[in-house]
Structures are given as C-alpha cells and as structure tokens.
Tab-separated table of C-alpha atoms in Angstrom:
chain	number	residue	atom	x	y	z
A	1111	MET	CA	33.195	109.902	110.280
A	1112	GLU	CA	32.776	112.735	109.131
A	1113	HIS	CA	35.092	113.438	106.189
A	1114	ALA	CA	32.628	115.103	102.909
A	1115	PHE	CA	34.602	118.049	103.318
A	1116	LEU	CA	35.431	118.255	99.963
A	1117	ASP	CA	32.418	117.852	97.168
A	1118	LYS	CA	29.887	117.829	99.722
A	1119	TYR	CA	27.755	119.667	97.409
A	1120	SER	CA	28.669	119.621	94.237
A	1121	GLY	CA	26.126	116.675	93.278
A	1122	ILE	CA	23.310	118.903	93.486
A	1123	ASP	CA	20.905	119.389	90.511
A	1124	SER	CA	20.552	122.874	88.973
A	1125	PRO	CA	21.531	124.940	86.237
A	1126	ILE	CA	24.423	125.496	88.144
A	1127	HIS	CA	25.277	122.524	88.828
A	1128	ARG	CA	24.808	121.195	84.767
A	1129	LEU	CA	27.134	123.841	83.114
A	1130	ASP	CA	30.063	122.602	82.017
A	1131	PRO	CA	33.168	122.914	83.790
A	1132	ARG	CA	34.830	124.765	81.480
A	1133	ALA	CA	32.562	127.655	81.217
A	1134	LYS	CA	32.637	127.941	85.218
A	1135	VAL	CA	36.289	127.577	85.326
A	1136	LEU	CA	36.772	130.384	83.212
A	1137	GLY	CA	33.816	132.483	84.373
A	1138	THR	CA	35.434	131.796	87.847
A	1139	VAL	CA	38.766	133.740	86.738
A	1140	PHE	CA	37.148	136.381	84.426
A	1141	LEU	CA	34.961	137.674	87.766
A	1142	VAL	CA	37.352	137.381	90.077
A	1143	VAL	CA	40.499	140.052	87.619
A	1144	ILE	CA	37.636	141.417	86.543
A	1145	CYS	CA	37.373	141.844	90.488
A	1146	VAL	CA	40.591	142.658	91.695
A	1147	THR	CA	41.337	145.313	89.602
A	1148	THR	CA	38.164	147.341	89.730
A	1149	PRO	CA	39.261	150.158	92.051
A	1150	PRO	CA	37.086	150.296	95.454
A	1151	THR	CA	35.419	153.335	94.697
A	1152	LEU	CA	33.196	151.701	92.364
A	1153	TRP	CA	30.847	150.742	94.759
A	1154	LYS	CA	28.146	149.937	92.689
A	1155	ALA	CA	30.475	147.816	90.457
A	1156	PHE	CA	30.983	145.652	93.948
A	1157	ALA	CA	27.225	145.843	94.161
A	1158	ALA	CA	26.674	144.296	91.259
A	1159	PHE	CA	29.453	141.722	91.590
A	1160	PHE	CA	27.428	140.480	94.868
A	1161	ALA	CA	24.108	140.575	93.211
A	1162	LEU	CA	25.221	138.460	90.220
A	1163	GLU	CA	26.620	136.256	92.730
A	1164	ILE	CA	23.886	135.889	94.923
A	1165	THR	CA	21.887	135.132	91.677
A	1166	PHE	CA	24.442	132.180	90.861
A	1167	ILE	CA	24.505	130.706	94.890
A	1168	VAL	CA	20.511	130.837	94.559
A	1169	LEU	CA	20.157	129.041	91.484
A	1170	ALA	CA	22.760	126.614	92.556
A	1171	ARG	CA	20.316	126.489	95.478
A	1172	LEU	CA	23.499	126.532	97.888
A	1173	PRO	CA	22.015	125.813	101.503
A	1174	TRP	CA	23.591	129.697	102.497
A	1175	ARG	CA	25.722	128.288	106.222
A	1176	HIS	CA	27.445	126.116	103.841
A	1177	VAL	CA	28.552	129.552	101.663
A	1178	LEU	CA	28.572	131.570	104.998
A	1179	LYS	CA	31.023	128.948	106.447
A	1180	ARG	CA	33.424	129.165	103.490
A	1181	TRP	CA	32.988	132.524	103.131
A	1182	MET	CA	34.394	132.457	106.989
A	1183	ILE	CA	38.071	131.572	105.793
A	1184	VAL	CA	39.053	135.542	105.214
A	1185	LEU	CA	37.520	136.687	108.270
A	1186	PRO	CA	40.511	136.504	109.999
A	1187	PHE	CA	42.345	138.873	107.013
A	1188	ILE	CA	39.550	140.927	106.861
A	1189	ALA	CA	39.766	141.733	111.079
A	1190	ALA	CA	44.299	141.720	110.732
A	1191	VAL	CA	43.457	144.745	108.515
A	1192	ALA	CA	40.338	146.537	110.370
A	1193	LEU	CA	42.097	146.235	113.400
A	1194	VAL	CA	45.540	148.717	111.925
A	1195	VAL	CA	44.952	150.190	108.868
A	1196	PRO	CA	42.247	152.223	109.480
A	1197	PHE	CA	43.913	154.148	112.473
A	1198	LEU	CA	47.199	154.864	110.944
A	1199	SER	CA	46.702	154.860	107.441
A	1200	LYS	CA	46.385	158.405	107.190
A	1201	GLY	CA	44.702	161.017	105.337
A	1202	GLY	CA	41.149	161.440	103.544
A	1203	GLY	CA	39.803	162.756	106.547
A	1204	SER	CA	39.126	161.776	110.067
A	1205	TYR	CA	36.426	159.539	111.919
A	1206	ASN	CA	35.810	159.643	115.478
A	1207	LEU	CA	34.230	157.060	116.993
A	1208	GLY	CA	34.389	157.685	120.835
A	1209	PRO	CA	38.257	158.099	121.762
A	1210	LEU	CA	39.436	156.521	118.506
A	1211	HIS	CA	40.545	158.385	115.234
A	1212	LEU	CA	40.003	156.434	112.178
A	1213	HIS	CA	41.071	157.717	108.605
A	1214	GLY	CA	39.584	157.996	105.548
A	1215	ARG	CA	42.094	156.950	103.456
A	1216	GLY	CA	42.413	153.085	105.810
A	1217	LEU	CA	38.647	152.741	105.768
A	1218	LEU	CA	38.518	152.508	102.296
A	1219	THR	CA	41.441	150.445	102.208
A	1220	LEU	CA	39.768	148.297	104.716
A	1221	TRP	CA	36.814	148.566	102.481
A	1222	ASN	CA	38.670	147.525	99.798
A	1223	VAL	CA	40.494	143.738	100.752
A	1224	ALA	CA	36.913	143.322	102.381
A	1225	ALA	CA	34.746	143.857	99.486
A	1226	LYS	CA	37.403	142.081	96.965
A	1227	SER	CA	38.150	138.761	99.163
A	1228	SER	CA	34.192	138.926	99.822
A	1229	VAL	CA	33.192	138.726	96.187
A	1230	SER	CA	36.215	136.567	95.488
A	1231	VAL	CA	36.264	133.864	97.586
A	1232	LEU	CA	32.395	133.517	97.116
A	1233	ALA	CA	33.400	132.688	93.719
A	1234	VAL	CA	35.372	130.419	94.251
A	1235	VAL	CA	33.125	128.591	96.314
A	1236	LEU	CA	30.502	128.734	93.385
A	1237	LEU	CA	32.507	126.831	91.560
A	1238	SER	CA	33.877	124.268	93.325
A	1239	SER	CA	30.515	123.786	95.092
A	1240	THR	CA	29.083	123.172	92.273
A	1241	THR	CA	31.553	121.195	90.304
A	1242	PRO	CA	32.892	117.739	91.117
A	1243	PHE	CA	36.564	117.972	91.569
A	1244	PRO	CA	37.384	116.205	89.535
A	1245	ASP	CA	35.759	117.354	86.890
A	1246	LEU	CA	37.900	120.237	87.665
A	1247	LEU	CA	40.393	118.830	86.828
A	1248	LYS	CA	38.832	117.882	83.855
A	1249	ALA	CA	38.398	121.415	82.602
A	1250	LEU	CA	41.396	122.643	83.876
A	1251	ARG	CA	43.075	119.436	81.788
A	1252	LYS	CA	40.440	120.565	78.749
A	1253	LEU	CA	42.308	123.617	79.203
A	1254	ARG	CA	45.805	123.155	78.974
A	1255	ALA	CA	47.112	122.767	82.517
A	1256	PRO	CA	50.059	120.205	82.265
A	1257	SER	CA	48.890	116.985	82.249
A	1258	LEU	CA	51.898	115.577	85.265
A	1259	LEU	CA	49.748	118.572	87.794
A	1260	ILE	CA	46.396	117.154	86.748
A	1261	ASN	CA	47.066	113.305	87.503
A	1262	LEU	CA	48.842	114.847	90.216
A	1263	LEU	CA	45.614	115.918	91.788
A	1264	SER	CA	43.723	113.618	90.749
A	1265	PHE	CA	45.515	110.971	92.761
A	1266	ALA	CA	46.055	113.316	95.757
A	1267	TYR	CA	41.746	114.060	95.280
A	1268	ARG	CA	41.476	110.229	96.009
A	1269	TYR	CA	43.365	110.320	98.884
A	1270	ILE	CA	43.613	113.539	100.639
A	1271	PHE	CA	39.918	111.658	102.331
A	1272	VAL	CA	42.189	108.688	103.034
A	1273	LEU	CA	44.424	110.740	105.012
A	1274	VAL	CA	42.260	113.240	106.731
A	1275	ASP	CA	39.787	109.835	108.122
A	1276	GLU	CA	43.394	108.632	109.242
A	1277	ALA	CA	43.806	111.881	110.632
A	1278	GLN	CA	41.160	112.342	112.598
A	1279	ARG	CA	41.337	109.039	113.838
A	1280	MET	CA	44.582	109.862	115.106
A	1281	LEU	CA	43.456	112.794	117.378
A	1282	ARG	CA	40.273	110.520	118.242
A	1283	ALA	CA	42.182	107.997	120.169
A	1284	ARG	CA	44.667	110.475	121.162
A	1285	ASP	CA	42.075	112.923	123.153
A	1286	SER	CA	40.056	109.609	124.764
A	1287	ARG	CA	43.772	109.086	126.186
A	1288	GLY	CA	43.399	112.228	128.045
A	1289	TRP	CA	45.079	113.460	126.264
A	1290	ASN	CA	45.188	117.769	127.238
A	1291	GLY	CA	48.812	119.813	125.660
A	1292	ARG	CA	47.797	123.472	125.849
A	1293	TRP	CA	51.817	124.539	125.562
A	1294	LEU	CA	54.201	123.973	123.480
A	1295	TRP	CA	56.546	121.576	124.731
A	1296	GLN	CA	53.890	119.262	124.687
A	1297	SER	CA	53.852	119.703	120.417
A	1298	ARG	CA	56.160	116.607	120.302
A	1299	VAL	CA	53.216	114.589	120.730
A	1300	ILE	CA	51.140	115.786	118.068
A	1301	GLY	CA	54.922	115.773	115.893
A	1302	ASN	CA	55.051	111.772	116.494
A	1303	MET	CA	51.139	111.509	115.306
A	1304	ILE	CA	52.673	113.716	111.936
A	1305	ALA	CA	54.892	110.656	111.738
A	1306	SER	CA	53.107	107.972	112.181
A	1307	LEU	CA	50.556	109.758	109.299
A	1308	PHE	CA	53.443	109.686	107.251
A	1309	LEU	CA	54.913	106.294	107.457
A	1310	ARG	CA	51.256	105.209	107.320
A	1311	SER	CA	50.343	107.322	104.438
A	1312	TYR	CA	53.928	106.808	101.901
A	1313	GLU	CA	53.882	102.455	102.278
A	1314	ARG	CA	50.153	103.204	101.781
A	1315	GLY	CA	51.163	104.480	98.939
A	1316	GLU	CA	53.560	102.347	97.797
A	1317	ARG	CA	51.320	99.355	98.035
A	1318	VAL	CA	48.866	101.178	95.670
A	1319	TYR	CA	51.346	101.784	93.526
A	1320	ALA	CA	52.981	97.871	93.155
A	1321	ALA	CA	48.633	96.996	93.177
A	1322	MET	CA	48.332	99.461	90.278
A	1323	MET	CA	51.857	97.986	88.028
A	1324	ALA	CA	50.177	95.014	88.813
A	1325	ARG	CA	47.640	95.479	87.136
A	1326	GLY	CA	49.500	97.355	83.791
A	1327	TYR	CA	49.816	101.974	85.043
A	1328	ASP	CA	51.603	103.044	82.914
A	1329	GLY	CA	51.669	106.309	84.082
A	1330	GLU	CA	49.091	107.641	81.697
A	1331	VAL	CA	46.049	107.970	82.692
A	1332	ARG	CA	42.895	107.086	80.878
A	1333	LEU	CA	39.161	109.935	81.132
A	1334	ILE	CA	36.424	109.499	79.765
A	1335	TYR	CA	35.603	113.594	78.821
A	1336	GLU	CA	31.882	113.967	78.147
A	1337	LEU	CA	32.490	117.057	78.397
A	1338	ALA	CA	29.977	119.969	76.354
A	1339	PHE	CA	29.595	123.411	75.230
A	1340	GLY	CA	26.581	124.591	74.034
A	1341	VAL	CA	23.472	127.418	74.611
A	1342	GLU	CA	23.725	127.027	78.161
A	1343	GLU	CA	28.068	127.562	78.804
A	1344	ILE	CA	27.920	130.773	75.855
A	1345	ALA	CA	24.671	132.032	78.287
A	1346	PHE	CA	26.535	131.281	81.840
A	1347	LEU	CA	30.425	132.761	79.848
A	1348	CYS	CA	28.260	135.895	78.627
A	1349	LEU	CA	26.802	136.694	82.431
A	1350	THR	CA	29.929	136.225	84.320
A	1351	VAL	CA	31.813	138.197	81.957
A	1352	LEU	CA	29.668	141.246	80.118
A	1353	VAL	CA	27.941	141.431	83.932
A	1354	PRO	CA	30.731	142.584	85.569
A	1355	LEU	CA	32.146	144.427	83.118
A	1356	ALA	CA	29.445	146.726	81.849
A	1357	ALA	CA	29.249	147.116	85.979
A	1358	ARG	CA	32.533	148.497	86.052
A	1359	ILE	CA	32.130	150.671	83.253
A	1360	LEU	CA	28.873	152.231	83.884
A	1361	ALA	CA	29.944	152.288	87.833
A	1362	ASN	CA	32.565	155.115	86.068
A	1363	VAL	CA	30.170	156.635	84.616
B	1482	MET	CA	49.188	132.425	106.134
B	1483	HIS	CA	47.052	132.616	102.908
B	1484	ILE	CA	46.918	135.625	101.939
B	1485	PRO	CA	43.027	135.799	99.883
B	1486	ASP	CA	42.184	137.502	96.731
B	1487	GLY	CA	41.387	141.135	97.091
B	1488	PHE	CA	44.958	142.311	99.322
B	1489	LEU	CA	47.834	142.352	96.259
B	1490	ASN	CA	48.399	145.096	93.505
B	1491	THR	CA	47.812	144.174	90.523
B	1492	GLY	CA	51.487	144.451	90.153
B	1493	VAL	CA	53.041	141.999	93.064
B	1494	SER	CA	49.998	139.761	91.435
B	1495	VAL	CA	51.772	139.313	87.991
B	1496	ALA	CA	55.638	139.034	89.878
B	1497	THR	CA	54.452	136.637	92.159
B	1498	GLY	CA	52.537	134.465	89.536
B	1499	ILE	CA	55.593	134.385	87.495
B	1500	VAL	CA	58.158	133.628	89.891
B	1501	ALA	CA	55.212	130.969	91.056
B	1502	ALA	CA	54.841	129.498	87.295
B	1503	GLY	CA	58.283	128.912	86.582
B	1504	ALA	CA	59.131	127.126	90.476
B	1505	VAL	CA	56.288	125.320	88.775
B	1506	GLY	CA	56.957	124.513	86.135
B	1507	TYR	CA	60.502	123.025	87.181
B	1508	GLY	CA	59.639	120.878	89.514
B	1509	LEU	CA	57.451	119.603	87.429
B	1510	ARG	CA	60.343	118.925	84.973
B	1511	LYS	CA	62.122	117.387	88.176
B	1512	ALA	CA	59.765	115.328	89.050
B	1513	ARG	CA	59.156	113.175	85.402
B	1514	GLU	CA	63.341	113.431	85.783
B	1515	GLU	CA	63.762	111.724	88.793
B	1516	LEU	CA	60.728	109.829	89.345
B	1517	ASP	CA	59.415	108.901	86.348
B	1518	GLU	CA	55.853	109.309	85.781
B	1519	LYS	CA	54.807	105.979	87.342
B	1520	SER	CA	55.339	106.949	90.433
B	1521	VAL	CA	52.943	110.026	90.670
B	1522	PRO	CA	50.574	107.913	93.357
B	1523	LEU	CA	53.609	108.479	95.625
B	1524	MET	CA	54.059	111.997	95.273
B	1525	ALA	CA	50.284	112.881	96.025
B	1526	MET	CA	50.074	110.404	98.603
B	1527	VAL	CA	52.633	112.929	100.122
B	1528	THR	CA	50.707	115.802	98.851
B	1529	SER	CA	47.758	114.447	100.816
B	1530	PHE	CA	49.821	113.754	103.736
B	1531	ILE	CA	51.236	117.375	103.633
B	1532	PHE	CA	46.954	118.235	103.273
B	1533	ALA	CA	46.501	115.999	105.956
B	1534	ALA	CA	48.485	117.552	108.788
B	1535	GLN	CA	48.320	120.607	108.055
B	1536	MET	CA	44.724	120.106	110.165
B	1537	LEU	CA	46.602	118.972	113.513
B	1538	ASN	CA	46.862	122.002	115.055
B	1539	PHE	CA	49.569	122.565	118.398
B	1540	PRO	CA	49.407	124.245	121.251
B	1541	VAL	CA	50.673	127.046	121.437
B	1542	ALA	CA	50.660	128.732	125.043
B	1543	GLY	CA	47.620	128.920	127.581
B	1544	GLY	CA	44.509	127.519	124.349
B	1545	THR	CA	46.452	129.094	121.303
B	1546	SER	CA	47.155	126.971	118.758
B	1547	GLY	CA	48.944	127.494	115.428
B	1548	HIS	CA	48.837	124.643	112.434
B	1549	PHE	CA	52.309	122.719	111.402
B	1550	LEU	CA	52.755	123.844	107.806
B	1551	GLY	CA	55.368	121.132	106.280
B	1552	GLY	CA	57.270	123.175	103.730
B	1553	ALA	CA	61.111	122.446	105.731
B	1554	LEU	CA	60.308	118.534	105.945
B	1555	ALA	CA	58.842	118.737	102.236
B	1556	ALA	CA	62.051	119.722	101.078
B	1557	LEU	CA	63.912	117.383	103.288
B	1558	LEU	CA	61.962	114.091	103.145
B	1559	LEU	CA	61.564	114.855	99.256
B	1560	GLY	CA	64.194	117.547	97.924
B	1561	PRO	CA	64.135	121.002	97.260
B	1562	TRP	CA	62.293	121.164	94.364
B	1563	LEU	CA	60.550	117.812	94.818
B	1564	GLY	CA	59.445	119.488	98.040
B	1565	CYS	CA	58.129	123.292	96.252
B	1566	LEU	CA	56.367	121.176	94.184
B	1567	VAL	CA	54.465	119.065	96.380
B	1568	MET	CA	53.541	122.090	98.591
B	1569	ALA	CA	52.529	124.182	95.621
B	1570	LEU	CA	49.988	121.193	94.899
B	1571	VAL	CA	48.615	121.563	98.575
B	1572	LEU	CA	47.762	125.349	97.847
B	1573	LEU	CA	45.839	124.192	94.739
B	1574	VAL	CA	44.106	122.087	96.290
B	1575	GLN	CA	43.449	124.752	99.647
B	1576	CYS	CA	42.559	127.461	97.030
B	1577	LEU	CA	40.010	125.371	94.115
B	1578	GLY	CA	38.830	123.044	96.993
B	1579	PHE	CA	38.377	125.375	100.052
B	1580	ALA	CA	38.819	129.636	98.758
B	1581	ASP	CA	41.825	129.023	101.345
B	1582	GLY	CA	44.194	131.468	99.435
B	1583	GLY	CA	42.885	133.719	96.661
B	1584	LEU	CA	43.448	132.899	93.083
B	1585	THR	CA	45.119	136.248	92.354
B	1586	ALA	CA	47.256	135.080	95.588
B	1587	LEU	CA	47.761	132.144	94.290
B	1588	GLY	CA	51.544	132.701	93.070
B	1589	ALA	CA	52.310	134.793	96.448
B	1590	ASN	CA	51.387	131.774	98.601
B	1591	ILE	CA	53.468	129.470	96.601
B	1592	LEU	CA	56.367	131.966	96.758
B	1593	ASN	CA	55.846	132.069	100.233
B	1594	MET	CA	55.661	128.722	101.223
B	1595	GLY	CA	56.526	126.814	98.622
B	1596	ILE	CA	59.751	129.050	97.314
B	1597	ILE	CA	61.169	130.580	100.005
B	1598	GLY	CA	59.839	128.205	103.055
B	1599	THR	CA	61.234	124.613	100.983
B	1600	VAL	CA	63.427	125.763	98.469
B	1601	LEU	CA	65.167	128.636	99.835
B	1602	VAL	CA	65.070	127.258	103.277
B	1603	TYR	CA	66.382	123.946	102.242
B	1604	TYR	CA	69.731	125.215	100.811
B	1605	ILE	CA	69.832	127.465	104.251
B	1606	PHE	CA	69.328	123.874	105.053
B	1607	ARG	CA	73.085	122.426	102.991
B	1608	PHE	CA	74.452	125.491	104.533
B	1609	LEU	CA	74.410	124.484	107.997
B	1610	GLN	CA	74.699	121.206	107.957
B	1611	ARG	CA	78.297	121.717	105.726
B	1612	ALA	CA	79.281	124.241	109.049
B	1613	LEU	CA	78.447	121.243	111.308
B	1614	PRO	CA	79.778	118.240	111.900
B	1615	SER	CA	78.057	115.353	110.500
B	1616	GLY	CA	76.408	113.014	112.328
B	1617	ARG	CA	72.427	112.537	113.194
B	1618	GLY	CA	72.257	115.606	116.234
B	1619	SER	CA	73.522	117.697	113.913
B	1620	TYR	CA	70.963	117.407	110.990
B	1621	LEU	CA	68.348	117.144	113.963
B	1622	ILE	CA	69.850	120.633	114.695
B	1623	SER	CA	69.999	122.026	111.084
B	1624	ALA	CA	66.724	120.465	110.335
B	1625	ALA	CA	64.787	122.213	113.775
B	1626	ALA	CA	67.149	125.435	112.471
B	1627	ALA	CA	64.976	125.443	108.557
B	1628	ALA	CA	61.639	124.761	109.575
B	1629	TRP	CA	61.523	127.944	112.474
B	1630	LEU	CA	63.156	129.672	109.400
B	1631	SER	CA	60.638	128.853	106.924
B	1632	VAL	CA	58.056	129.995	108.331
B	1633	VAL	CA	59.241	132.704	110.014
B	1634	MET	CA	60.306	133.565	106.674
B	1635	ALA	CA	57.362	133.092	104.850
B	1636	SER	CA	55.528	134.688	107.296
B	1637	GLY	CA	57.812	138.069	106.455
B	1638	ALA	CA	57.659	137.851	103.011
B	1639	CYS	CA	53.561	137.590	103.455
B	1640	ALA	CA	53.866	140.378	105.335
B	1641	VAL	CA	56.134	142.989	102.474
B	1642	GLU	CA	53.256	141.519	100.003
B	1643	LEU	CA	50.549	142.687	101.393
B	1644	GLY	CA	52.792	146.033	102.132
B	1645	ILE	CA	53.811	146.515	99.442
B	1646	SER	CA	50.436	146.045	97.778
B	1647	GLY	CA	49.679	148.755	99.961
B	1648	THR	CA	47.293	146.748	101.754
B	1649	THR	CA	48.905	146.990	105.577
B	1650	PRO	CA	51.541	149.156	106.376
B	1651	MET	CA	54.739	147.417	106.529
B	1652	GLY	CA	56.567	148.855	109.907
B	1653	VAL	CA	53.307	147.680	111.939
B	1654	ALA	CA	52.714	143.813	109.889
B	1655	LEU	CA	56.121	143.001	109.740
B	1656	PRO	CA	57.388	143.135	113.109
B	1657	ALA	CA	53.463	142.002	114.323
B	1658	MET	CA	54.306	138.662	111.490
B	1659	LEU	CA	57.565	138.448	112.718
B	1660	ALA	CA	57.138	138.057	116.041
B	1661	ILE	CA	53.885	135.569	116.475
B	1662	HIS	CA	55.569	133.384	113.774
B	1663	ALA	CA	58.965	133.112	115.242
B	1664	ILE	CA	56.733	131.335	118.204
B	1665	ILE	CA	54.710	129.216	116.225
B	1666	GLY	CA	57.994	128.246	114.186
B	1667	ILE	CA	59.450	126.265	117.507
B	1668	GLY	CA	56.122	124.668	117.127
B	1669	GLU	CA	57.357	124.151	113.446
B	1670	ALA	CA	60.364	122.629	114.438
B	1671	ILE	CA	59.777	120.788	117.148
B	1672	ILE	CA	57.359	118.550	114.977
B	1673	THR	CA	59.883	119.167	111.636
B	1674	VAL	CA	62.353	117.177	113.825
B	1675	ALA	CA	59.459	114.947	115.981
B	1676	VAL	CA	58.880	113.049	112.048
B	1677	LEU	CA	62.337	112.884	111.090
B	1678	SER	CA	63.927	110.867	114.020
B	1679	LEU	CA	61.156	108.976	113.635
B	1680	VAL	CA	61.161	108.237	110.198
B	1681	MET	CA	64.888	107.929	110.257
B	1682	ALA	CA	64.694	104.965	112.783
B	1683	VAL	CA	61.777	103.232	111.350
B	1684	ARG	CA	62.379	103.932	107.407
B	1685	PRO	CA	66.002	105.832	106.760
B	1686	ASP	CA	65.484	105.564	103.362
B	1687	LEU	CA	62.514	107.927	103.238
B	1688	VAL	CA	64.460	110.341	104.473
B	1689	ARG	CA	65.945	111.668	100.656
B	1690	THR	CA	68.826	114.591	102.447
B	1691	TYR	CA	69.630	111.963	105.225
B	1692	ARG	CA	72.719	109.797	104.981
B	1693	PRO	CA	74.199	107.815	107.858
B	1694	GLN	CA	77.574	106.857	107.797
B	1695	GLY	CA	79.017	110.564	106.652
B	1696	ALA	CA	78.335	109.892	103.191
B	1697	GLU	CA	77.766	113.185	101.743
B	1698	ASN	CA	74.315	114.108	101.516
B	1699	LEU	CA	72.201	114.069	98.014
B	1700	ALA	CA	69.753	116.417	96.957
C-alpha cells in the first residue's frame, strides 16, 4: 500500500527539519509574497530566490526527484500559458521561430508566471517536506489561526491516509475485475465507488465520534507545544526575509 | 483548476483573499452553530472523503480523464456553508501539503471551488428545485444541473481571474476553459447523481438537503 504521500520526507534529520515550524511558516509566506510582487524584469532577484531555495533544499537533504516531482504540479498551467500567450500578447518586439511569431510581451508574461510559480512551489515544497503536518498545524495555531479550523485540519490529516487507502483498494478491486472505462458515460461506475467511499467514511466517522465520546472527548484538543524560537530560527528568518528583500532592491539598481 | 502562485496580480489575490476569508469565517461560525464543536470528527471525515474522491479519475473520451471536484456534492450533502468550509479545508490541505494551488492564490481557489462552485451553486439548485415539481426525480435533475454548473462556473471564474490579472487573454482562455469544462461537468453531474441516489437509498438521513414526502427542504 503506497500511502506515504504526505510527510514522506519530513522525518529526515537536518538543520532545516529541526527549525521551529513557526519560523518556516513565516519565512515561506514572506518569500512567496516577495516573489509574486517582484516585477518580472528583475532577473537577478529571481536568481537569488532560486539560489536561496536550492541552498535550503541541499541543507535539508531532500531528494531532488521528490522536489522535481512536486514542482511538476505547476507544469500544466505554465504549458497552457506557453501555448497561447507568446503568440497573442502583442508588443515588445517579435521573434521568429520558424513559421511562428513570438511576441516580447507575451514571452515576458510566460517568464513571469513560470518563474514566480516555480519559486513559490519550491518554497511550499520545502515547508511541507521539512515539517510534519501536525507540527505545521501547531505552528498555525500558535500564529493565531482559529482553533476550530486547526482541529478540523488535524482530524482530516488523520483520516486522509485511511480514506486514500480505501479509495486505492476500490480502484484495485475495480481494475482486477477488468474494468476499462474510456468514455464519459461509463463514469457512473466511479459515481458508485465514490458513493460507497462516502458511506464507508461517514459511518467510520460516526464510529470514531462515538468512541471518542465514550472516552470523554469534549470538543477540546489538548496539545503539548514543544516549540522553541532560538538563534537558528532567527537566523533562518533573517535569511528568508533579508536575502529576498536585498536581492529585490539590489536588482533594481 | 488549482491556480498556482504568480498567475494572479496583487489586486486579484487580495480581493479574492478577503472574500474567501470572510466565507470561511462564516462557515466556521455556521459549523459551531449547527454542529457544536464535538462533531469535528465527522466534518473532518467528510473533508478527507472529498480529498480522496478527488483522486478518482473518471474517463472523458478515449483515454483522457477528468477528476471529480465535489463542490456541488458537498453543498447538497451538508448545506451551502458547511460545504464551503469542507471545500476550503480540502484546498488548504492540498495547498500546504502538496503545493497544489498557490498560497497567494488560495483565496481565488476557495472563491472558485468553495464559494462559486458550492454556495452559489447551492442557491441555484434551490431555485431549480422550486421551479420543478417536488420528488426524487426532480431532486436528482436539479442536482445534476448544479453539479454541471459548479464545474463550469468555477472554471469560468478561474479564467476571468487569470484574465483580469493579465496572465491569459480573456477572449481565448474563457471560451476554452468553459468548453473543456462543459464536457468535464457532464462527468461531475453523472457522478454526483450516482452518489446521491445511492446514499439516498441507503442512508437518506445523510443527505441534509433532501426530505422525501414533499416536506420543505432544509438547508
């Protein structure tokens, strides 16, 4: 059963993994916000963002295969822009590529989305691959996210593995019976699978709820916070805040 | 349809972020009122269910496939605001855990799939249901229309946001997105109806928007 899809690499021991999750959350948000608000022509700033992230990925000893696989999630969006925008968004000079005419402004838009989405995806991959999800939720709670929201997410985190497992079991059962749906009207089979998935999960939820009530659950989740903000955290935050800021200001000069 | 970071400009990010935060806040309040805090495990289970169901691809034509979105189903099973909350939670897990959908685009993604594709679609569903004679058949027909609309409108909103941000030309992206999702939406409708009719047969009490015997439908 392959279901270690979340938190697969967050158990590694590295300087980045050991950081207080609050520092990583703040640093990630800051880097992403700085990046998406940087004008696309500041090439050097983007080079600095990538360099910073690559340093952290190396420090965190994350497998490149994993990072690249997660990065590929933005590819369809970049591809959709690449197929249309350079040809239609006129202005800024034009380039000939065989029989095709590419326009400068469109190419700049393409670079803009490709660079910004890649930097941001890498930032979030770094955060999620170096921080166990429960720690991430603790950090968000400490940063004043509503407690009901965090409780819901922390329960959902427990169930997701169970239900994805259930869904994969159903897929295997279906495929081993020789199903090869190729057309839209065969979607009904998936509908029936999703319906049984819903019934199984809801009834499981009811059982879990009853069991928790029987053990004295009163709607309050008590957590032990072992978070500590020390020198390493401050150093990390300085890097993720000051390097992008400096890069952006210096790139303008 | 999960917009990544960098595809929206600051104005669109901030505006959609404010709308989404308001809706999630309202959804949380509704959840406290309607469910009391103890039913957290149940809501979380539905969240994980939508997450897992989105991993099941359905065939579209000759090998291509789309995946289930679940906004309309969540709204019909739970009511509009709890449905919205569940969709927002799914998007949050996808964004934080898988980098699927950007941090600065989270507001837009919640607006598209959790508000337009769930809350708005729910009210269209209610309107349709009032227009049609009451009964199981017309409930399912309205549900099918709602499911189709949720996918089409969410994709349309996505194209509009990208257009306003100057990323893709609206004149090309909007018709293209609508045309593709008009087909994917049929799959969503088939699946939503299949799920609802099976759940209505086995556990009718779990479909919060369906009351048989012509009773007034409750949100």
